Amino acid sequence: RYMEFSGQVSRFREPKIEKPKRKAFSDLIMYDGERCILCSRCVRFCDEITKDKELGIFERGAHSVVDTFGDGKLTSGYQLCLADICPVGALTSRDFRFKCRAWYLTATPSVCTKCARGCSILVDSKDGAVQRYRPRKNPDVNAFWMCDEGRLTYKEIAENRVTEPLVRDASGKLVPVSWDEAVALVVKKFKAAQGSVGLVASAFETNEANFALKKLAEAMGASLGTTPADVAMGKGDDLLKLADKTPNRTGLSMLGLSGDVSAAKALFVMGSDLAPEAAAKLDFLVVATPFLTPLAEKANVVLPTAHAAEQFGSYTNFQKIVQKTERGVAAPGGALPAYQAISKIGEGLGAKIPVCPAALFKAITAEAEAFSDLTWAMLDPCGGPCKE
């Protein structure tokens, strides 16, 4: 039917005004001048929000186009916001362009874990895989925006994943085992090392996972430490990005998690990639992580845990706003949320630790004064503030 009614030679007699159909403004943004309605939203965004003034409207009348200045390319760290605000699809993300139809995506509210800002986001998924991140409106945290660096971290979810528990065998190789076998070995070694066990909480993990680890430490009488403050410091900016690249360092502090594990001979490290040299000083090392990191490669036991986009939980950003994540996709293989892995170990050691994030959060509000005014339901849709 298309060829019969639409695929015909045009009867328009005058010369057509042709504009750039596929012009790359950068590695991230493509411009289609024939879709553009010259609303100037993109120009205003560059002038008023990022204040880098990298776009303008050039030429006159029907020949007007949006363009960069000279032969320059966009350099802003918020370029993909241009695709969000363009009303006609004239500016599109080169990463997502033609990947799939947007109406086939399932959007799940979550939190960006790239820095301590904790931008509210939507995890767009299809066929069990994350296709992109988008900013979700939250006036108190990120307004309508999100940095490009945070958006593109969705690609890391599928990279170098640990999908089943690994145990180092007699030959020194990490081999896959069942959860029951891995947990039984951890319990056995921790019991044997009673009094010299250390647990390392993580500023990259949820409040629920860190609280579960705290309860495990209390049940075992183990020392509890945290990720060194300088492990994940980077560069920030004046809009959203922060130098602190950990999403939950404030949550660690407000849960009262701190201590010294330097004397430990058996160590459980959650979510953090400490220097692999630390493994040489230990008799037994357990790493609970989504990814096969250099430290995990040195471990005696590796427990596969879920990424933030694959679990329910909460994070506390630098403003002391607690936000909820929801499971956008299933974790690969046998990976579990860290709090469920800790609960399994706790069960073997006689400690009853909830496996439900809502139950864990309720326990947090009962014990941690800063969280006492909050409930799990109150975290929808934009989170809630802790007590000062």
C-alpha positions in Angstrom: 0.0 0.0 0.0 2.9 2.3 0.7 4.2 2.1 -2.9 0.7 2.6 -4.2 -0.2 5.7 -2.3 3.0 7.2 -0.8 6.0 5.9 -2.7 5.5 8.2 -5.6 7.4 10.9 -7.3 6.7 14.3 -5.6 4.4 16.7 -7.5 5.9 19.7 -5.7 7.4 21.8 -8.5 9.4 24.3 -6.5 13.0 23.6 -5.3 12.9 21.8 -2.0 14.8 23.3 0.9 17.2 20.5 2.1 18.7 20.6 5.5 21.3 18.4 7.2 19.6 15.0 7.7 22.2 13.2 9.8 24.8 15.6 11.3 26.8 14.4 14.3 27.0 17.2 16.8 29.3 14.9 18.9 29.9 11.2 19.6 26.6 11.3 21.6 24.1 13.5 19.7 22.8 13.3 16.1 20.9 16.2 14.5 18.2 15.9 11.8 17.5 19.4 10.4 14.5 18.3 8.5 12.7 17.3 11.7 13.7 20.5 13.6 10.9 23.0 14.3 13.4 25.6 15.6 11.8 25.8 19.0 15.2 26.8 20.5 14.8 24.5 23.5 18.3 23.0 22.9 19.8 26.4 22.5 18.2 27.6 25.7 19.4 24.5 27.6 23.0 25.2 26.6 22.6 28.9 27.5 20.6 28.6 30.7 21.3 25.2 32.3 24.8 24.1 31.3 25.8 27.7 30.5 28.3 26.6 27.9 26.5 28.3 24.9 27.5 25.6 22.4 24.5 25.7 20.2 22.9 28.5 18.2 20.3 29.1 15.4 22.0 30.1 12.1 20.9 31.4 8.7 17.6 33.1 8.2 13.9 32.3 7.5 13.2 28.9 6.0 16.9 28.2 5.8 17.4 28.5 9.6 19.1 25.5 11.3 20.4 24.6 14.7 24.2 24.1 14.7 27.4 24.3 16.7 29.7 27.2 16.3 32.2 26.8 13.5 33.3 23.2 13.1 33.1 22.6 16.9 31.6 19.6 18.6 29.5 19.5 21.8 31.7 19.0 24.8 29.1 19.3 27.7 28.7 16.5 30.2 24.9 16.8 29.7 24.5 16.4 26.0 21.9 13.6 26.2 19.6 15.9 28.0 19.2 17.6 24.6 17.6 14.4 23.2 15.2 14.4 26.2 13.9 17.9 25.7 13.7 17.9 21.9 10.0 17.7 21.1 10.2 16.3 17.6 13.2 13.9 17.7 15.5 16.2 15.7 18.2 15.6 18.3 18.7 11.9 19.1 21.0 9.8 21.2 23.6 8.1 19.0 23.8 5.4 21.7 20.0 4.6 21.7 19.2 5.7 18.1 17.4 2.8 16.3 18.1 0.4 19.1 14.5 -0.4 19.7 11.0 1.2 19.8 10.6 3.3 22.9 7.0 2.0 23.4 8.4 -1.6 23.8 10.4 -0.6 26.8 9.5 -1.2 30.4 10.4 1.8 32.7 11.3 1.1 36.3 12.1 3.8 38.9 15.6 3.6 40.3 18.6 5.6 41.4 21.8 6.4 39.6 24.8 5.0 41.5 27.5 6.9 39.6 28.1 9.5 42.3 26.8 10.8 45.7 24.1 12.9 44.0 21.9 9.8 43.5 19.9 11.1 40.6 16.4 9.8 40.3 16.2 7.7 37.1 14.1 5.4 35.0 15.7 2.1 34.0 14.3 1.3 30.5 14.5 -2.5 29.8 13.4 -4.9 27.1 13.7 -8.7 26.9 15.5 -8.8 30.3 18.2 -6.4 29.4 18.7 -2.7 30.3 18.6 -0.6 27.2 19.1 2.9 28.7 18.8 5.2 31.7 16.7 8.3 31.7 16.4 11.0 34.3 13.2 11.0 36.5 11.8 14.3 37.8 12.9 14.9 41.4 12.9 18.6 42.3 15.0 18.1 45.4 17.8 16.0 43.8 18.3 16.3 40.1 15.3 18.4 38.8 14.8 17.0 35.3 18.5 16.3 34.3 21.1 13.6 34.4 24.8 13.6 33.4 26.0 11.6 30.4 28.5 9.7 32.5 25.7 8.4 34.7 23.4 7.6 31.8 25.9 5.4 30.1 26.8 3.3 33.1 23.9 1.0 32.2 26.5 -0.6 29.8 28.5 -1.8 32.8 25.7 -4.0 34.1 26.4 -6.8 31.7 30.2 -6.6 31.7 32.4 -9.1 33.5 29.6 -10.4 35.7 29.9 -13.1 38.4 26.8 -15.2 37.8 27.4 -18.1 40.3 29.3 -18.6 43.5 33.0 -19.4 43.0 35.3 -21.3 45.3 39.1 -21.7 45.0 39.9 -25.3 44.6 43.1 -27.3 45.5 44.7 -26.3 42.2 44.2 -22.6 43.0 41.5 -22.0 40.4 38.1 -20.4 41.1 35.4 -23.0 40.2 31.6 -22.6 40.3 29.7 -24.2 43.1 26.2 -24.0 44.5 25.1 -21.4 47.0 24.8 -24.0 49.7 28.4 -25.2 49.2 29.8 -21.6 49.1 27.9 -20.5 52.2 28.8 -23.7 54.1 32.5 -23.0 53.4 32.2 -19.4 54.5 30.4 -20.4 57.7 33.0 -23.1 58.5 36.0 -20.7 58.0 34.4 -17.9 59.9 33.7 -20.2 62.9 37.3 -21.4 62.8 38.5 -17.8 62.7 36.3 -16.6 65.5 37.7 -13.5 67.0 39.7 -12.5 64.0 36.9 -12.0 61.4 36.5 -8.7 59.7 33.5 -7.5 57.6 33.9 -4.5 55.2 30.7 -2.6 54.4 30.4 -0.6 51.2 29.5 2.9 50.1 28.5 1.3 46.8 25.8 -1.0 48.4 22.3 -0.3 49.6 21.3 0.7 53.1 19.7 -2.7 53.6 22.9 -4.6 52.6 25.0 -2.5 54.9 22.6 -2.9 57.8 22.4 -6.6 57.3 26.2 -6.7 57.4 26.1 -4.8 60.7 23.7 -7.3 62.2 26.0 -10.1 61.1 29.0 -8.5 62.7 27.1 -8.1 65.9 26.0 -11.7 65.9 29.6 -12.9 65.3 31.4 -10.4 67.4 33.4 -9.5 64.3 35.0 -6.2 63.6 33.3 -4.0 61.0 35.1 -1.6 58.6 34.2 0.5 55.6 35.6 1.5 52.3 38.4 4.1 52.6 37.1 7.6 51.9 39.5 8.2 49.1 38.8 5.1 47.1 36.3 6.7 44.7 37.0 10.4 44.4 36.8 11.9 40.9 35.7 15.2 39.3 32.5 17.0 39.9 30.9 20.1 38.3 28.6 23.0 39.1 25.4 21.3 38.0 24.9 17.7 39.3 28.1 15.7 39.2 30.0 15.3 42.5 33.6 14.4 43.2 32.5 11.6 45.5 31.7 8.7 43.2 30.1 6.5 45.9 26.3 6.5 46.0 25.8 5.7 49.7 28.7 7.0 51.8 26.2 9.2 53.7 24.1 6.1 54.4 27.1 4.3 55.8 27.8 7.3 58.2 24.2 7.6 59.3 24.0 3.8 60.0 27.0 4.3 62.3 29.2 1.9 60.3 32.9 2.4 61.0 35.8 0.4 62.6 39.1 -1.2 62.0 39.6 -4.5 60.3 43.3 -4.4 59.9 43.9 -7.2 62.4 41.4 -9.6 60.7 42.7 -12.9 59.3 39.4 -13.8 57.7 37.7 -11.0 55.7 34.3 -10.5 54.1 34.4 -7.6 51.6 31.1 -6.4 50.1 30.7 -4.4 46.9 34.0 -2.6 47.2 37.1 -3.1 45.1 39.9 -2.7 47.6 43.5 -3.1 46.5 44.1 -6.8 45.6 47.4 -6.7 47.5 45.2 -6.8 50.7 44.4 -10.4 50.0 48.1 -11.5 50.6 47.8 -10.7 54.3 44.7 -12.8 54.9 44.1 -16.5 55.6 40.6 -16.4 54.0 38.9 -13.8 51.8 35.2 -13.6 50.8 34.2 -11.0 48.2 30.5 -10.4 47.5 30.3 -8.5 44.2 28.4 -8.2 40.9 31.7 -8.1 39.0 34.8 -10.2 38.8 37.1 -7.4 40.1 40.9 -7.8 40.7 40.2 -8.3 44.4 37.6 -11.0 43.6 40.2 -12.8 41.5 42.3 -13.1 44.6 39.5 -14.3 46.9 38.9 -17.8 48.3 35.1 -17.4 47.8 33.3 -15.1 45.4 29.5 -14.5 46.0 27.6 -13.1 43.0 25.4 -10.1 44.0 22.8 -8.1 42.1 23.4 -4.7 40.6 21.4 -1.7 41.8 19.1 -2.0 38.7 18.4 -5.7 39.6 17.2 -5.3 43.2 15.0 -3.5 45.6 16.8 -1.3 48.1 17.6 2.2 49.1 20.4 4.7 49.0 21.1 7.9 51.0 22.5 10.7 48.9 24.8 13.5 50.1 21.7 15.6 50.9 20.6 12.9 53.3 17.6 12.1 51.1 16.8 8.3 51.1 15.6 7.0 47.7 14.3 3.6 46.7 15.5 1.4 43.9 13.3 -1.2 42.2 14.2 -4.3 40.2 14.2 -3.3 36.6 15.7 -6.6 35.3 16.5 -10.0 36.9 20.0 -10.6 38.1 22.0 -13.0 35.8 22.4 -16.6 36.8 22.4 -17.2 40.6 23.2 -13.6 41.6 21.3 -12.4 44.7 21.0 -9.0 46.4 23.8 -8.6 48.9 21.4 -8.6 51.8 20.1 -12.0 50.8 23.6 -13.4 50.6 24.4 -12.0 54.0 21.2 -13.5 55.4 22.3 -16.9 54.1 25.6 -16.6 55.9 23.8 -15.3 59.0 21.5 -18.3 59.0 24.5 -20.7 59.1 26.0 -18.7 62.0 22.7 -18.6 64.0 21.8 -15.0 63.2 18.3 -14.2 61.9 18.6 -11.5 59.3 15.6 -10.5 57.2 15.7 -11.2 53.5 13.0 -8.7 52.6 14.2 -5.1 51.9 11.1 -3.6 53.4 11.6 -5.6 56.6 15.3 -4.5 56.7 14.4 -0.9 56.2 11.8 -1.1 59.0 14.6 -2.5 61.3 16.8 0.4 60.2 14.2 3.0 61.2 13.9 1.3 64.6 17.6 1.4 65.3 19.0 4.4 63.5 17.7 7.7 64.8 18.4 9.5 61.5 15.9 7.2 59.6 13.2 7.1 62.3 10.8 9.4 60.6 10.8 7.3 57.4 8.8 4.3 56.2 9.4 2.1 53.2 6.2 3.4 51.6 7.3 7.0 52.1 10.2 6.5 49.7 7.9 6.6 46.7 8.3 8.3 44.3 11.0 10.9 45.2 12.4 9.6 48.5 12.4 11.2 51.9 14.8 13.2 54.0 16.6 11.9 57.1 16.6 13.7 60.4 19.4 16.3 60.7 
